Structures are given as C-alpha cells and as structure tokens.
Amino acid sequence: MEKLTIKDIDVKGKKCLVRCDFNVPVKSGKITDETRIMGALPTIKYLMEQGAKVILCSHLGRPFNIFNATIDRKKIKPADAEKTDDQLRQETMEKCSLEIVANRLNELLDNKVTFVNDVVGEEAEKAVNACKEGECVLLQNLRFYKEETKNDQAFAEKLARFGDVYVSDAFGTVHRAHASTAGVVQYGYIKTAVAGFLIEKELNVMGKAIEEPRRPFVAILGGAKVSDKIGVISNLIEKVDTLIIGGGMAYTFFKAKGWNVGNSLCELDKVDLANDLMEKAKAKGVNLLLPIDTVCADKFDNDANRMVSAGGVPDNWEGVDIGPETVKLFTNALKGAQTIVWNGPMGVFEMPNFAVGTKAIAAALAESDAITIIGGGDSAAAVTQLGFASKMTHISTGGGASLELLEGKVLPGIECLNNK
Ligand code: AMP
C-alpha cells in the first residue's frame, strides 16, 4: 500500500487521534450489531500496546447539532417541528450519544476508556490531557457539532489539538471530506497522518483487486438503480473481463434491448446510457451478461403470485429476482474467475421468496477459489444474512466509500494520509 500505516511510525507517548466508525445500530438503549466496534479493536489495541495515548472519535446516527448554540432546524422532520431545542437535544442525546459505545469498549479493553461528553471544549481538553500512555479517551459524537460535516477549519483546528498523529480507520466515512476525516490533516494541523488496520485492509484487498486484478476478473453488479451505479459500471467496464448485471437495474438494460419490462423498476432516462454501456462493453471485448429469465411477481409482496418468464417481463408483472436459467448462466461465468467483485443484490432479497438468485450467487462466491470481494451496503448485508460471510475474502465495511472506490474516485480521507 502506498500510504503509511500505524506500523510504519513510532507512536509511543504520542497522542493519536483515531477516526473510528462507531456508527452502530442502537435500539431501545442496546447495540444490536457490534461489528463496527469489533472491527475497530485491532487498531485501538495495537496503539494501546505501543504506549500511545489513544483519542477516539466517531459519529453515530444523524444527530442534531446539539452542542451549537442554536439547533439548525432546516433538517427537522415535520413531526419534530413543534419540539423545542431542549427537547431535540434530549432526544438526540438519548439516540446518538457515544456513551453506549464507551461502555462496551470498557468491557473489551479492561476499563481503560474514559468517555467525555464533549468534543472540542474544555472538558474534552481536560480528558485528553489526563490520558496516560496505553489508555483511551472517547470523545462524544462529532456530529453534535454541525461544523464537523461542514469541514469547518476552526473546528478542525480545535480537534487537531488532540493528535500528534492522526489515524484514519473509519472506512465508512473516508469518501467524505469532514473535519475529522480529512480537515485536521488537509488544513495542515496534523502532519503525521496514517492508516489504521481497517483502512489498510480495505486498500490492500479491494483497492488492489481493482487496480491489479488477478484475471479473469468478473464483476457482478445489482441493486435497485442504474443511476446509483453509473460510475461503478463505467469504471469497471475498463477493467473487467466479464460484467454481470442483475437486480432491479437490469430492467433498464432490458428496455435498451427492446424487451418488455412490465411494472419492473426501469429508469427511462437511463436507457440511452444502458445502450452506450453495452456498446462500450462490446468495443472493449468485455463479456457483458444480463438475465435471460426473470422471476416475476404480480405485486411487490413476498406472498405475491409468481412466475418465471424468459426474455422480458410481461405486462402487469414485475421482475423481482433472476430466474433459474440466469442463475446457471451467471454461476457458470464465475467458474475459473480469479477475482470476483460483487456489489448489489440480484433481486429483492429482503423478501425470502425473491432471495433465491442472490443466495445462489452468494453460494457460488463462497465456493469459488477466486479472491471474492463484497462491496459494502446491501450486498454485505445479503451475504451476512444468508450465512456466507466467513467464506468471502473480504467484505467491505463501507457502503458509499466502497462504491466510490469501485468508481475509481479519490477518497479525501485516504488522499490526505502520508505516502510511504
Ligand atoms: P442498492 O442499494 O442499489 O444495492 O440496492 C439494493 C436494493 O435493491 C435492495 O433493497 C433490493 O431489494 C433492491 N432490488 C434488487 N432487485 C430488485 C428488483 N428486481 N426490483 C426492485 N428492487 C430490487
């Protein structure tokens, strides 16, 4: 990897400001999935063992800017319009405080974590100054300040006081130029900026697979819309040997081929683009595969009447999954592949009756000897939900960030790190 990592520098006695992704789901005061906390532990433990003073920061949920003097009411939902600033502050604190994460971290790290209900103020400064080597401080939710997402320079300067060294380990937010993900380094306040183990893995596995793939390289793209994945398709068409398109986005390609789409998802304004992409694939010698049969439902409901149609989707039906012949076509195309990247489900996998195609693809990846990489978001959820997670080479921890990496974009939170 071309970026420095925590292993490349001496952190002993240094304050390490670590941007983590502790954006965990919380329901009724309980963390319902602690994958992200577990994912952050190797970096945190390593820094503690090396005698660093570890200052952790993260966001959680979509809070109001409760530490600002007045709450920015522009984003308030109609249901909250009548609530006072104090009520909103209290509700935000209940839903989005990182204290719950600090409590869990303390169970995992021998009570060495101090939580501070403050981000850049005096309280935070006191806690950071009191932090000893081998200990941690977890700051309160960064997004309690609106300056965080605005990448406000003064806010970044205050936050940067807490780091002799900056460690980027929140892959889920590296595609954002926020104060804590890029600003503290971009503005020149922290000079030593390195990747933690999570980022290192994402770049070494996913970054490398795309840039220097072992061939044959097959990409499988699915999900709801072509418009969400234009960048990914355009970038991958330049690199892959085979491009498989399934899921809701396939029907825009159906339309481009002159096939019927019935009531399926279809973006009429993207039909020309679908044609261009098919032309481009042809010109480049990329094997572009589309579904040849479709599981159709008479309504968007797991218990709807179903039928399989070859070719297009009949009127009054909608495509909800790839059909059995398509499963054969797609899984055959995966045979012999050396690198497989998958982003987006093949059907409405949240409904068990329409998860068959997605499950078959997940199973084929699980059995494959190829390097198998699952772009984050729904495909990661599908693979995990279907029980194949442990069989994949890598499941990306970032939804938007992994999409942008697949699009070949420069990610601000990685760009700002020191080169080797
Ligand atoms: P994305 O976030 O773009 O990867 O899209 C994931 C979503 O696409 C999931 O919620 C799926 O239910 C949905 N999806 C996949 N296939 C279809 C389809 N044939 N019709 C409607 N939605 C679909």
Tab-separated table of C-alpha atoms in Angstrom, residues 218-220 242-246 250 254 257 259 287-294 311 322-337 346 357 360-361 364:
chain	number	residue	atom	x	y	z
A	218	VAL	CA	-15.534	-10.732	-13.010
A	219	ALA	CA	-17.735	-8.005	-11.526
A	220	ILE	CA	-21.344	-8.626	-10.544
A	242	THR	CA	-16.826	-10.181	-17.537
A	243	LEU	CA	-19.510	-7.833	-16.230
A	244	ILE	CA	-22.685	-9.398	-14.852
A	245	ILE	CA	-25.730	-7.195	-14.341
A	246	GLY	CA	-28.703	-8.336	-12.275
A	250	ALA	CA	-31.115	-4.990	-15.253
A	254	PHE	CA	-33.888	-4.895	-20.920
A	257	LYS	CA	-32.570	-4.196	-25.796
A	259	TRP	CA	-37.505	-6.206	-24.171
A	287	ASN	CA	-18.367	-10.151	-21.779
A	288	LEU	CA	-21.486	-8.338	-20.511
A	289	LEU	CA	-24.132	-10.702	-19.176
A	290	LEU	CA	-27.759	-9.787	-18.485
A	291	PRO	CA	-30.520	-12.010	-17.083
A	292	ILE	CA	-32.110	-14.339	-19.629
A	293	ASP	CA	-35.079	-15.175	-17.413
A	294	THR	CA	-36.797	-13.388	-14.567
A	311	GLY	CA	-36.711	-12.737	-22.018
A	322	ILE	CA	-33.181	-13.521	-11.571
A	323	GLY	CA	-34.623	-16.794	-12.892
A	324	PRO	CA	-33.091	-20.316	-12.741
A	325	GLU	CA	-31.538	-20.189	-16.240
A	326	THR	CA	-29.890	-16.887	-15.346
A	327	VAL	CA	-28.534	-18.408	-12.144
A	328	LYS	CA	-26.898	-21.092	-14.309
A	329	LEU	CA	-25.566	-18.530	-16.772
A	330	PHE	CA	-24.136	-16.283	-14.051
A	331	THR	CA	-22.651	-19.034	-11.871
A	332	ASN	CA	-21.040	-20.623	-14.951
A	333	ALA	CA	-19.445	-17.291	-15.755
A	334	LEU	CA	-17.911	-17.270	-12.271
A	335	LYS	CA	-16.173	-20.593	-12.820
A	336	GLY	CA	-12.445	-20.120	-13.323
A	337	ALA	CA	-12.547	-16.474	-12.220
A	346	MET	CA	-29.785	-9.871	-7.719
A	357	GLY	CA	-30.915	-15.601	-7.090
A	360	ALA	CA	-27.216	-18.678	-5.445
A	361	ILE	CA	-24.663	-16.026	-6.366
A	364	ALA	CA	-21.152	-19.567	-5.896
